[in-house]
Short mmCIF file of C-alpha atoms and ligand atoms in Angstrom, two decimals:
data_model
loop_
_atom_site.label_atom_id
_atom_site.label_comp_id
_atom_site.label_asym_id
_atom_site.label_seq_id
_atom_site.Cartn_x
_atom_site.Cartn_y
_atom_site.Cartn_z
CA UNK P 1161 20.29 90.93 -111.59
CA UNK P 1162 22.77 93.78 -111.11
CA UNK P 1163 25.41 92.26 -113.37
CA UNK P 1164 22.99 91.68 -116.28
CA UNK P 1165 25.23 94.00 -118.29
CA UNK P 1166 27.75 91.16 -118.54
CA UNK P 1167 26.81 88.87 -121.42
CA UNK P 1168 27.66 85.57 -119.76
CA UNK P 1169 27.68 83.77 -123.10
CA UNK P 1170 30.51 86.01 -124.33
CA UNK P 1171 32.85 85.01 -121.47
CA UNK P 1172 35.88 83.08 -122.74
CA UNK P 1173 36.21 79.78 -120.88
CA UNK P 1174 38.71 77.79 -122.97
CA UNK P 1175 42.44 77.24 -122.50
CA UNK P 1176 44.86 79.40 -124.51
CA UNK P 1177 47.74 77.37 -125.99
CA UNK P 1178 49.96 78.40 -128.91
CA UNK P 1179 47.70 81.39 -129.66
CA UNK P 1180 44.60 79.22 -130.00
CA UNK P 1181 41.63 78.75 -127.71
CA UNK P 1182 40.83 75.10 -127.14
CA UNK P 1183 38.96 72.83 -124.74
CA UNK P 1184 40.75 70.87 -122.07
CA UNK P 1185 42.16 67.52 -123.24
CA UNK P 1186 40.11 65.83 -120.51
CA UNK P 1187 37.00 67.89 -121.29
CA UNK P 1188 36.71 68.56 -117.55
CA UNK P 1189 35.30 71.90 -116.46
CA UNK P 1190 34.94 73.74 -113.16
CA UNK P 1191 32.46 76.36 -112.02
CA UNK P 1192 33.02 80.05 -111.44
CA UNK P 1193 30.51 81.29 -108.89
CA UNK P 1194 29.55 84.93 -108.22
CA UNK P 1195 30.11 85.17 -104.46
CA UNK P 1196 27.26 87.64 -103.91
CA UNK P 1197 24.44 85.54 -105.37
CA UNK P 1198 26.26 82.16 -105.42
CA UNK P 1199 25.12 81.78 -109.04
CA UNK P 1200 27.32 79.90 -111.52
CA UNK P 1201 28.52 82.47 -114.06
CA UNK P 1202 30.82 80.24 -116.12
CA UNK P 1203 31.92 76.66 -116.65
CA UNK P 1204 35.64 76.93 -117.30
CA UNK P 1205 37.81 74.33 -119.04
CA UNK P 1206 40.18 72.73 -116.56
CA UNK P 1207 43.77 72.12 -117.66
CA UNK P 1208 45.06 68.58 -117.30
CA UNK P 1209 48.66 67.29 -117.41
CA UNK P 1210 48.50 66.88 -121.21
CA UNK P 1211 47.45 70.54 -121.54
CA UNK P 1212 50.38 71.59 -119.34
CA UNK P 1213 52.74 69.53 -121.53
CA UNK P 1214 51.31 71.12 -124.68
CA UNK P 1215 51.58 74.63 -123.27
CA UNK P 1216 55.18 74.10 -122.14
CA UNK P 1217 56.06 72.59 -125.54
CA UNK P 1218 54.53 75.60 -127.33
CA UNK P 1219 56.43 78.01 -125.07
CA UNK P 1220 59.70 76.11 -125.61
CA UNK P 1221 59.25 76.20 -129.38
CA UNK P 1222 58.57 79.95 -129.28
CA UNK P 1223 61.46 80.78 -126.96
CA UNK P 1224 64.50 81.14 -129.30
CA UNK P 1225 62.74 83.55 -131.66
CA UNK P 1226 61.24 85.61 -128.81
CA UNK P 1227 64.60 85.80 -127.01
CA UNK P 1228 66.38 86.87 -130.20
CA UNK P 1229 63.73 89.40 -131.22
CA UNK P 1230 65.35 92.08 -129.08
CA UNK P 1231 64.00 94.60 -126.62
CA UNK P 1232 62.63 97.07 -129.12
CA UNK P 1233 60.46 94.55 -130.98
CA UNK P 1234 59.26 92.86 -127.78
CA UNK P 1235 58.38 96.30 -126.48
CA UNK P 1236 55.99 96.91 -129.40
CA UNK P 1237 53.83 93.97 -128.31
CA UNK P 1238 53.86 95.00 -124.66
CA UNK P 1239 52.90 98.58 -125.52
CA UNK P 1240 50.02 97.39 -127.72
CA UNK P 1241 48.77 95.13 -124.93
CA UNK P 1242 48.92 98.01 -122.45
CA UNK P 1243 46.65 100.08 -124.70
CA UNK P 1244 44.17 97.23 -125.16
CA UNK P 1245 43.94 96.76 -121.38
CA UNK P 1246 43.00 100.41 -120.90
CA UNK P 1247 40.33 100.13 -123.60
CA UNK P 1248 38.91 97.05 -121.82
CA UNK P 1249 38.69 98.58 -118.34
CA UNK P 1250 34.93 98.12 -117.89
CA UNK P 1251 34.83 94.51 -119.12
CA UNK P 1252 37.75 93.60 -116.89
CA UNK P 1253 36.14 95.32 -113.89
CA UNK P 1254 32.93 93.33 -114.25
CA UNK P 1255 34.69 90.00 -114.74
CA UNK P 1256 36.86 90.59 -111.69
CA UNK P 1257 33.84 91.48 -109.56
CA UNK P 1258 31.97 88.39 -110.77
CA UNK P 1259 34.85 86.16 -109.68
CA UNK P 1260 35.89 87.68 -106.36
CA UNK P 1261 33.03 89.94 -105.22
CA UNK P 1262 35.12 93.06 -104.60
CA UNK P 1263 32.95 96.21 -104.93
CA UNK P 1264 33.22 97.31 -108.55
CA UNK P 1265 33.92 100.94 -107.62
CA UNK P 1266 37.17 99.77 -105.99
CA UNK P 1267 38.49 98.43 -109.30
CA UNK P 1268 41.70 100.24 -110.17
CA UNK P 1269 43.45 97.15 -111.45
CA UNK P 1270 43.35 97.73 -115.23
CA UNK P 1271 45.17 101.06 -114.92
CA UNK P 1272 47.95 99.46 -112.89
CA UNK P 1273 48.17 96.42 -115.16
CA UNK P 1274 48.43 98.69 -118.22
CA UNK P 1275 51.14 100.71 -116.50
CA UNK P 1276 53.19 97.56 -115.90
CA UNK P 1277 53.10 96.53 -119.56
CA UNK P 1278 53.89 100.09 -120.68
CA UNK P 1279 56.83 100.39 -118.28
CA UNK P 1280 58.36 97.02 -119.14
CA UNK P 1281 58.00 97.73 -122.87
CA UNK P 1282 61.02 100.04 -122.36
CA UNK P 1283 62.57 98.60 -119.20
CA UNK P 1284 63.94 95.63 -121.13
CA UNK P 1285 66.83 97.91 -122.12
CA UNK P 1286 68.06 97.89 -118.54
CA UNK P 1287 69.02 94.19 -118.69
CA UNK P 1288 72.73 94.96 -118.54
CA UNK P 1289 75.87 93.13 -117.44
CA UNK P 1290 79.46 94.17 -116.67
CA UNK P 1291 82.78 94.29 -118.52
CA UNK P 1292 86.19 93.69 -116.91
CA UNK P 1293 89.85 93.98 -117.97
CA UNK P 1294 91.08 92.83 -114.55
CA UNK P 1295 92.34 89.45 -115.73
CA UNK P 1296 95.54 89.68 -117.83
CA UNK P 1297 94.92 89.26 -121.58
CA UNK P 1298 91.19 88.92 -121.08
CA UNK P 1299 88.10 90.93 -121.74
CA UNK P 1300 85.58 89.34 -119.38
CA UNK P 1301 81.87 90.00 -119.54
CA UNK P 1302 78.75 89.22 -117.64
CA UNK P 1303 75.46 89.25 -119.54
CA UNK P 1304 71.90 88.73 -118.36
CA UNK P 1305 69.82 86.16 -120.21
CA UNK P 1306 66.24 84.87 -119.93
CA UNK P 1307 65.64 81.47 -118.33
CA UNK P 1308 63.58 80.03 -121.19
CA UNK P 1309 60.05 78.92 -120.31
CA UNK P 1310 58.78 80.37 -117.04
CA UNK P 1311 55.62 79.36 -115.21
CA UNK P 1312 53.59 82.07 -113.50
CA UNK P 1313 51.15 80.84 -110.85
CA UNK P 1314 48.84 83.48 -109.41
CA UNK P 1315 46.23 83.77 -106.64
CA UNK P 1316 42.64 85.00 -106.79
CA UNK P 1317 42.65 88.14 -104.65
CA UNK P 1318 43.98 90.59 -107.29
CA UNK P 1319 44.05 88.38 -110.40
CA UNK P 1320 44.63 90.99 -113.10
CA UNK P 1321 47.31 92.84 -111.15
CA UNK P 1322 49.15 89.60 -110.36
CA UNK P 1323 48.93 88.66 -114.05
CA UNK P 1324 50.56 91.93 -115.12
CA UNK P 1325 53.08 92.12 -112.26
CA UNK P 1326 54.63 88.86 -113.44
CA UNK P 1327 53.82 88.65 -117.15
CA UNK P 1328 55.20 92.08 -118.16
CA UNK P 1329 58.75 91.62 -116.76
CA UNK P 1330 58.89 87.92 -117.74
CA UNK P 1331 58.20 88.77 -121.38
CA UNK P 1332 60.36 91.91 -121.42
CA UNK P 1333 63.29 89.80 -120.21
CA UNK P 1334 62.83 87.49 -123.23
CA UNK P 1335 61.21 84.48 -121.55
CA UNK P 1336 58.17 82.69 -122.90
CA UNK P 1337 55.38 82.00 -120.47
CA UNK P 1338 52.80 79.52 -119.21
CA UNK P 1339 50.49 81.23 -116.73
CA UNK P 1340 48.08 79.33 -114.51
CA UNK P 1341 45.34 81.43 -112.97
CA UNK P 1342 43.50 80.64 -109.75
CA UNK P 1343 40.58 78.24 -109.95
CA UNK P 1344 38.55 80.88 -108.06
CA UNK P 1345 39.22 83.71 -110.52
CA UNK P 1346 40.20 82.60 -114.05
CA UNK P 1347 38.06 84.99 -116.12
CA UNK P 1348 40.27 88.08 -116.42
CA UNK P 1349 43.28 85.93 -117.34
CA UNK P 1350 41.24 84.40 -120.18
CA UNK P 1351 40.11 87.86 -121.25
CA UNK P 1352 43.79 88.86 -121.30
CA UNK P 1353 44.43 85.89 -123.60
CA UNK P 1354 41.99 87.45 -126.07
CA UNK P 1355 43.89 90.74 -125.86
CA UNK P 1356 47.22 88.95 -126.34
CA UNK P 1357 45.84 87.37 -129.50
CA UNK P 1358 44.58 90.79 -130.64
CA UNK P 1359 47.95 92.42 -129.94
CA UNK P 1360 49.48 89.90 -132.38
CA UNK P 1361 51.98 88.17 -130.10
CA UNK P 1362 53.76 85.31 -131.92
CA UNK P 1363 52.23 81.86 -131.19
CA UNK P 1364 53.49 80.11 -128.05
CA UNK P 1365 55.00 83.19 -126.38
CA UNK P 1366 52.10 83.38 -123.91
CA UNK P 1367 50.01 80.37 -122.89
CA UNK P 1368 47.22 80.65 -120.34
CA UNK P 1369 45.77 77.74 -118.41
CA UNK P 1370 42.85 77.67 -115.99
CA UNK P 1371 42.81 74.94 -113.40
CA UNK P 1372 43.41 73.75 -109.87
CA UNK P 1373 46.67 73.39 -107.96
CA UNK P 1374 46.40 69.71 -108.67
CA UNK P 1375 46.97 68.62 -111.40
CA UNK P 1376 47.83 71.79 -113.42
CA UNK P 1377 49.81 73.77 -110.82
CA UNK P 1378 51.84 70.87 -109.51
CA UNK P 1379 52.54 69.65 -113.07
CA UNK P 1380 54.06 73.05 -113.86
CA UNK P 1381 56.06 73.09 -110.63
CA UNK P 1382 57.65 69.71 -111.40
CA UNK P 1383 57.91 70.13 -115.19
CA UNK P 1384 61.35 69.46 -116.66
CA UNK P 1385 60.68 71.94 -119.49
CA UNK P 1386 60.05 74.87 -117.13
CA UNK P 1387 63.19 76.73 -116.02
CA UNK P 1388 61.76 79.37 -113.70
CA UNK P 1389 58.63 79.76 -111.65
CA UNK P 1390 57.19 82.92 -110.16
CA UNK P 1391 54.51 82.18 -107.59
CA UNK P 1392 52.17 84.34 -105.54
CA UNK P 1393 49.92 82.58 -103.06
CA UNK P 1394 49.90 80.98 -99.64
CA UNK P 1395 53.05 79.96 -97.79
CA UNK P 1396 51.74 76.36 -97.67
CA UNK P 1397 51.55 76.14 -101.47
CA UNK P 1398 54.87 77.95 -101.80
CA UNK P 1399 56.55 75.20 -99.78
CA UNK P 1400 55.08 72.51 -102.06
CA UNK P 1401 56.36 74.34 -105.14
CA UNK P 1402 59.87 74.64 -103.70
CA UNK P 1403 59.89 70.90 -102.99
CA UNK P 1404 58.57 70.12 -106.50
CA UNK P 1405 61.27 72.32 -108.00
CA UNK P 1406 64.01 70.66 -105.95
CA UNK P 1407 62.75 67.19 -106.87
CA UNK P 1408 62.55 67.96 -110.61
CA UNK P 1409 65.06 70.29 -112.27
CA UNK P 1410 65.94 72.88 -109.57
CA UNK P 1411 64.04 75.52 -111.50
CA UNK P 1412 64.56 79.06 -110.22
CA UNK P 1413 61.75 79.91 -107.78
CA UNK P 1414 60.43 83.32 -106.79
CA UNK P 1415 57.90 83.33 -103.94
CA UNK P 1416 55.46 86.06 -102.85
CA UNK P 1417 53.60 84.49 -99.93
CA UNK P 1418 51.29 85.19 -96.99
CA UNK P 1419 51.46 87.80 -94.26
CA UNK P 1420 50.36 88.78 -90.77
CA UNK P 1421 51.09 92.50 -90.82
CA UNK P 1422 51.54 94.16 -87.41
CA UNK P 1423 50.85 97.88 -86.92
CA UNK P 1424 52.34 99.59 -83.84
CA UNK P 1425 50.67 102.80 -82.64
CA UNK P 1426 52.70 104.92 -80.20
CA UNK P 1427 51.15 107.53 -77.86
CA UNK P 1428 52.51 110.47 -79.89
CA UNK P 1429 50.88 109.24 -83.14
CA UNK P 1430 48.07 110.97 -84.99
CA UNK P 1431 45.53 108.57 -83.52
CA UNK P 1432 42.67 109.46 -85.88
CA UNK P 1433 44.85 108.92 -88.95
CA UNK P 1434 46.28 105.66 -87.55
CA UNK P 1435 42.77 104.33 -86.85
CA UNK P 1436 41.45 105.34 -90.29
CA UNK P 1437 44.39 103.80 -92.14
CA UNK P 1438 44.61 100.57 -90.17
CA UNK P 1439 40.88 99.91 -90.44
CA UNK P 1440 41.02 100.41 -94.24
CA UNK P 1441 44.00 98.06 -94.43
CA UNK P 1442 42.11 95.15 -92.88
CA UNK P 1443 38.68 95.96 -94.39
CA UNK P 1444 39.65 96.58 -98.04
CA UNK P 1445 38.80 93.62 -100.30
CA UNK P 1446 37.07 92.09 -97.24
CA UNK P 1447 40.45 91.53 -95.61
CA UNK P 1448 41.62 89.28 -98.44
CA UNK P 1449 44.99 90.98 -98.90
CA UNK P 1450 48.40 89.52 -98.08
CA UNK P 1451 49.55 92.76 -96.42
CA UNK P 1452 46.36 93.53 -94.45
CA UNK P 1453 47.28 94.65 -90.93
CA UNK P 1454 45.57 91.89 -89.01
CA UNK P 1455 47.48 92.60 -85.76
CA UNK P 1456 47.49 96.04 -84.15
CA UNK P 1457 49.56 96.89 -81.08
CA UNK P 1458 48.42 100.15 -79.53
CA UNK P 1459 50.03 101.86 -76.55
CA UNK P 1460 47.93 101.30 -73.42
CA UNK P 1461 47.63 105.07 -72.78
CA UNK P 1462 45.71 105.69 -76.06
CA UNK P 1463 44.03 102.29 -76.49
CA UNK P 1464 40.53 103.43 -75.61
CA UNK P 1465 40.60 106.44 -77.95
CA UNK P 1466 42.14 104.41 -80.80
CA UNK P 1467 39.73 101.48 -80.53
CA UNK P 1468 36.69 103.76 -80.37
CA UNK P 1469 37.71 105.55 -83.57
CA UNK P 1470 38.62 102.25 -85.25
CA UNK P 1471 35.24 100.69 -84.45
CA UNK P 1472 33.38 103.74 -85.78
CA UNK P 1473 35.10 103.33 -89.15
CA UNK P 1474 34.27 99.62 -89.19
CA UNK P 1475 30.60 100.30 -88.39
CA UNK P 1476 30.33 102.74 -91.32
CA UNK P 1477 31.01 100.16 -94.07
CA UNK P 1478 28.14 99.33 -96.38
CA UNK P 1479 27.76 95.63 -97.13
CA UNK P 1480 25.83 94.65 -100.23
CA UNK P 1481 25.84 93.91 -103.93
CA UNK P 1482 29.42 94.46 -105.21
CA UNK P 1483 28.00 95.75 -108.51
CA UNK P 1484 26.14 98.49 -106.61
CA UNK P 1485 28.30 101.65 -106.64
CA UNK P 1486 27.39 102.48 -103.03
CA UNK P 1487 28.68 99.15 -101.63
CA UNK P 1488 31.99 99.38 -99.77
CA UNK P 1489 32.21 95.85 -98.32
CA UNK P 1490 31.74 92.72 -100.43
CA UNK P 1491 31.32 89.05 -99.50
CA UNK P 1492 34.23 86.67 -99.00
CA UNK P 1493 35.37 85.02 -102.20
CA UNK P 1494 33.73 81.62 -101.68
CA UNK P 1495 32.32 79.15 -99.20
CA UNK P 1496 35.77 77.67 -98.46
CA UNK P 1497 37.16 81.06 -97.48
CA UNK P 1498 34.01 81.97 -95.54
CA UNK P 1499 34.10 78.74 -93.53
CA UNK P 1500 37.80 79.22 -92.87
CA UNK P 1501 37.16 82.71 -91.45
CA UNK P 1502 34.35 81.39 -89.29
CA UNK P 1503 36.83 78.94 -87.77
CA UNK P 1504 39.05 81.87 -86.78
CA UNK P 1505 36.05 83.79 -85.42
CA UNK P 1506 35.42 80.83 -83.12
CA UNK P 1507 39.08 80.79 -82.05
CA UNK P 1508 38.93 84.53 -81.34
CA UNK P 1509 35.83 84.16 -79.20
CA UNK P 1510 37.44 81.34 -77.25
CA UNK P 1511 40.87 82.97 -76.76
CA UNK P 1512 39.99 86.69 -76.65
CA UNK P 1513 37.16 89.20 -76.52
CA UNK P 1514 34.91 89.96 -79.54
CA UNK P 1515 34.21 93.71 -79.44
CA UNK P 1516 32.86 94.41 -82.95
CA UNK P 1517 31.51 92.59 -85.98
CA UNK P 1518 31.37 88.83 -86.46
CA UNK P 1519 29.64 86.56 -88.94
CA UNK P 1520 26.95 88.58 -90.78
CA UNK P 1521 24.89 85.39 -91.20
CA UNK P 1522 23.95 86.67 -94.65
CA UNK P 1523 25.39 84.84 -97.64
CA UNK P 1524 29.20 84.88 -97.62
CA UNK P 1525 29.49 88.16 -95.69
CA UNK P 1526 31.66 88.62 -92.62
CA UNK P 1527 31.31 91.97 -90.87
CA UNK P 1528 34.56 93.83 -90.12
CA UNK P 1529 35.49 92.25 -86.82
CA UNK P 1530 37.60 93.31 -83.82
CA UNK P 1531 39.00 91.01 -81.16
CA UNK P 1532 40.84 92.37 -78.14
CA UNK P 1533 43.15 90.79 -75.57
CA UNK P 1534 44.02 87.77 -77.70
CA UNK P 1535 47.07 85.86 -76.36
CA UNK P 1536 50.10 86.11 -78.64
CA UNK P 1537 50.29 82.33 -79.06
CA UNK P 1538 46.65 82.03 -80.19
CA UNK P 1539 46.20 80.73 -83.75
CA UNK P 1540 44.36 84.00 -84.45
CA UNK P 1541 47.63 85.88 -83.83
CA UNK P 1542 49.90 83.40 -85.58
CA UNK P 1543 48.02 82.31 -88.71
CA UNK P 1544 46.80 84.22 -91.75
CA UNK P 1545 42.99 84.59 -91.57
CA UNK P 1546 42.54 86.35 -94.93
CA UNK P 1547 39.33 88.03 -93.83
CA UNK P 1548 38.20 91.33 -92.25
CA UNK P 1549 39.30 90.27 -88.79
CA UNK P 1550 41.74 92.25 -86.64
CA UNK P 1551 43.21 91.58 -83.22
CA UNK P 1552 44.03 94.70 -81.22
CA UNK P 1553 46.35 94.26 -78.24
CA UNK P 1554 48.12 96.80 -76.05
CA UNK P 1555 51.76 97.36 -75.08
CA UNK P 1556 53.62 99.53 -72.61
CA UNK P 1557 57.22 99.72 -73.90
CA UNK P 1558 58.85 99.99 -77.32
CA UNK P 1559 60.79 96.76 -76.74
CA UNK P 1560 57.60 94.91 -75.92
CA UNK P 1561 55.86 96.21 -79.06
CA UNK P 1562 58.76 95.16 -81.30
CA UNK P 1563 58.98 91.72 -79.69
CA UNK P 1564 55.24 91.15 -80.17
CA UNK P 1565 55.27 92.41 -83.76
CA UNK P 1566 58.21 90.13 -84.63
CA UNK P 1567 56.67 87.10 -82.91
CA UNK P 1568 55.48 85.68 -86.23
CA UNK P 1569 56.80 83.40 -88.92
CA UNK P 1570 55.49 85.94 -91.47
CA UNK P 1571 57.43 89.07 -92.45
CA UNK P 1572 55.76 90.76 -95.40
CA UNK P 1573 54.79 94.23 -94.15
CA UNK P 1574 54.74 96.10 -90.84
CA UNK P 1575 53.89 99.63 -89.83
CA UNK P 1576 54.69 102.09 -87.10
CA UNK P 1577 52.79 105.26 -86.18
CA UNK P 1578 54.78 107.91 -84.29
CA UNK P 1579 55.89 111.53 -84.70
CA UNK P 1580 59.32 110.79 -83.18
CA UNK P 1581 61.75 110.37 -86.10
CA UNK P 1582 64.38 108.59 -84.01
CA UNK P 1583 61.85 106.05 -82.83
CA UNK P 1584 60.47 105.65 -86.36
CA UNK P 1585 63.92 104.80 -87.70
CA UNK P 1586 64.81 102.56 -84.73
CA UNK P 1587 61.58 100.56 -84.93
CA UNK P 1588 61.64 100.31 -88.74
CA UNK P 1589 65.13 98.84 -88.50
CA UNK P 1590 64.06 96.35 -85.85
CA UNK P 1591 60.92 95.04 -87.54
CA UNK P 1592 61.22 91.76 -89.48
CA UNK P 1593 59.39 92.77 -92.64
CA UNK P 1594 60.09 93.33 -96.33
CA UNK P 1595 58.24 96.66 -96.18
CA UNK P 1596 57.78 99.00 -93.21
CA UNK P 1597 55.30 101.88 -93.37
CA UNK P 1598 55.96 104.89 -91.13
CA UNK P 1599 52.74 106.80 -90.39
CA UNK P 1600 51.19 104.81 -93.21
CA UNK P 1601 50.19 101.21 -93.62
CA UNK P 1602 49.18 98.69 -96.24
CA UNK P 1603 47.99 98.75 -98.95
CA UNK P 1604 50.27 101.80 -99.32
CA UNK P 1605 53.18 100.86 -101.53
CA UNK P 1606 55.65 102.43 -103.93
CA UNK P 1607 55.73 100.97 -107.42
CA UNK P 1608 59.44 101.64 -107.89
CA UNK P 1609 60.46 100.14 -104.54
CA UNK P 1610 61.05 96.47 -103.82
CA UNK P 1611 58.15 94.37 -102.55
CA UNK P 1612 58.60 90.95 -100.99
CA UNK P 1613 58.78 88.99 -97.79
CA UNK P 1614 61.17 88.29 -94.94
CA UNK P 1615 60.99 84.87 -93.22
CA UNK P 1616 58.18 82.60 -94.50
CA UNK P 1617 56.56 85.43 -96.47
CA UNK P 1618 58.70 84.78 -99.49
CA UNK P 1619 61.94 84.91 -101.43
CA UNK P 1620 62.85 87.50 -104.04
CA UNK P 1621 61.43 90.95 -104.78
CA UNK P 1622 58.99 92.49 -107.22
CA UNK P 1623 58.60 96.12 -108.36
CA UNK P 1624 59.24 98.27 -111.40
CA UNK P 1625 62.98 98.46 -110.71
CA UNK P 1626 63.33 94.90 -109.39
CA UNK P 1627 61.14 92.45 -111.28
CA UNK P 1628 63.25 92.17 -114.42
CA UNK P 1629 66.10 90.57 -112.47
CA UNK P 1630 63.73 87.84 -111.23
CA UNK P 1631 63.41 86.64 -114.81
CA UNK P 1632 67.06 86.81 -115.85
CA UNK P 1633 70.16 84.82 -115.03
CA UNK P 1634 73.76 85.96 -115.25
CA UNK P 1635 76.28 84.37 -117.58
CA UNK P 1636 80.00 85.09 -117.46
CA UNK P 1637 81.85 85.12 -120.79
CA UNK P 1638 85.66 84.94 -120.59
CA UNK P 1639 87.38 86.19 -123.75
CA UNK P 1640 91.09 85.42 -123.92
CA UNK P 1641 93.12 87.43 -126.39
CA UNK P 1642 95.25 85.47 -128.85
CA UNK P 1643 98.02 88.07 -128.52
CA UNK P 1644 98.80 90.30 -125.48
CA UNK P 1645 96.17 92.97 -124.94
P1 NAD L 426 46.89 79.36 -102.83
O1 NAD L 426 48.27 79.07 -102.36
O2 NAD L 426 45.79 78.49 -102.38
O3 NAD L 426 46.82 79.32 -104.44
C1 NAD L 426 47.64 80.16 -105.23
C2 NAD L 426 47.80 79.52 -106.60
O4 NAD L 426 48.56 78.32 -106.46
C3 NAD L 426 46.50 79.12 -107.28
O5 NAD L 426 46.60 79.39 -108.66
C4 NAD L 426 46.42 77.63 -107.03
O6 NAD L 426 45.66 76.91 -107.97
C5 NAD L 426 47.89 77.24 -107.10
N1 NAD L 426 48.25 75.99 -106.43
C6 NAD L 426 47.63 75.39 -105.39
N2 NAD L 426 48.29 74.25 -105.06
C7 NAD L 426 49.35 74.16 -105.89
C8 NAD L 426 50.42 73.22 -106.03
N3 NAD L 426 50.52 72.15 -105.24
N4 NAD L 426 51.35 73.45 -106.98
C9 NAD L 426 51.27 74.55 -107.79
N5 NAD L 426 50.28 75.45 -107.71
C10 NAD L 426 49.34 75.27 -106.77
O7 NAD L 426 46.60 80.87 -102.48
P2 NAD L 426 45.27 81.71 -102.74
O8 NAD L 426 44.23 81.25 -101.78
O9 NAD L 426 44.97 81.69 -104.19
O10 NAD L 426 45.75 83.18 -102.39
C11 NAD L 426 45.78 83.68 -101.09
C12 NAD L 426 47.19 83.64 -100.57
O11 NAD L 426 48.04 84.38 -101.43
C13 NAD L 426 47.31 84.28 -99.20
O12 NAD L 426 48.17 83.51 -98.40
C14 NAD L 426 47.94 85.63 -99.52
O13 NAD L 426 48.65 86.19 -98.44
C15 NAD L 426 48.83 85.28 -100.65
N6 NAD L 426 49.17 86.45 -101.45
C16 NAD L 426 50.44 86.96 -101.37
C17 NAD L 426 50.79 88.10 -102.08
C18 NAD L 426 52.19 88.67 -102.02
O14 NAD L 426 52.52 89.48 -102.87
N7 NAD L 426 53.01 88.28 -101.07
C19 NAD L 426 49.83 88.74 -102.88
C20 NAD L 426 48.55 88.20 -102.95
C21 NAD L 426 48.23 87.05 -102.23
#
């Protein structure tokens, strides 16, 4: 077995509450299955409502001391954790591959996660307010303060990165945390719990639960002891969390949700580069990326050339064992996701024209797939597939391309390929998306720039310069002088 190097018995499977590993109060477990072989690699303890209550209570008890510790002291813990993540790169890579089946050579996640903790170790200093003498006889201030206990709920497609993206700023801002990982990919979060213990964090500051959306996720979303929630996942779950928040204590909600990224390729674009980049965008991680460009609009005059080049890239992928360093295309994460993609393949065949790929009929593999001439109102064009499936349609005018690209309830990312700077600016401005790539597409990003969704793709922004504010609220302090100032 290619992953024999992982000692399955050493994998941590318990919940992490108040700095201690413990079984679930219900003693229920769930399976983690390696998507390549479909073998069970771990039986993980499943958090119940009592475990959620205990974790929130531990985080609430730890909050005042963590908040009052100050940025410098909190930074020491974050810096230590960053170092431990780097030292654990290989273990984390194997665990992530076992859970999600992404080719192990594409694992860059520990470096990015470590960078987040290192950055936020110092960035806490930037939590600043304002001072004002504008009101007679007053010195008025605004200060930024942590919420208290925040819940972090993360998806399975980049588990370690999502963990770090949320955990580092939440802690730097002075909040204490209950994180719930995805039931499909809990192992790296539990490994991180071991590192948190090793880094010496005070008990209760970080609590890590494994479990399903119901009961653990929904219990966090409606918990009266949780004051903020940062969620990354599907738009459908995001809606449920907003409702649960509104029906409980109006906790602050930050949502990073699904996408249906359009890429527009104009006749003056570098066609080879556009084809190479857009194919990588939808093929990487077997298409299981929120920003994957699943819709491509190519000008009718260059469609043939573009599609030919695109299909050649798709045909060159090497499907196989994700632990094999030569593999470039892994299986879908699980049977649920695989079946879901097959449903969209059937829709594509009914509504459009299948011109490359399809079901590999081999385990959970789906070959990188191209559909052409799919009507804009087809479910394939409107819904998130979350697989290596792209629809390529043509356009004749700029207005038509923009209208088609914006004909979606999603608005996470969009891209435009052209050498005409005026058109690049005009189209970027017109596209309904939180990020627009010009002559580049997803997963290209910029760590210091804001990331988040327009429309039903989310609320709020993440990024090195933006995430801290998602975990802070502003208080105004009005100081009236006893005598005239
Ligand atoms: P999902 O919505 O099924 O699950 C996400 C998390 O929410 C999991 O931990 C799950 O257990 C939990 N959950 C489920 N039901 C819940 C409930 N009722 N209350 C509270 N928590 C609940 O999403 P997924 O399948 O894990 O991830 C894929 C989705 O995530 C895609 O839609 C993708 O686009 C999106 N995503 C978005 C971004 C982004 O930054 N915008 C990044 C990665 C993934």
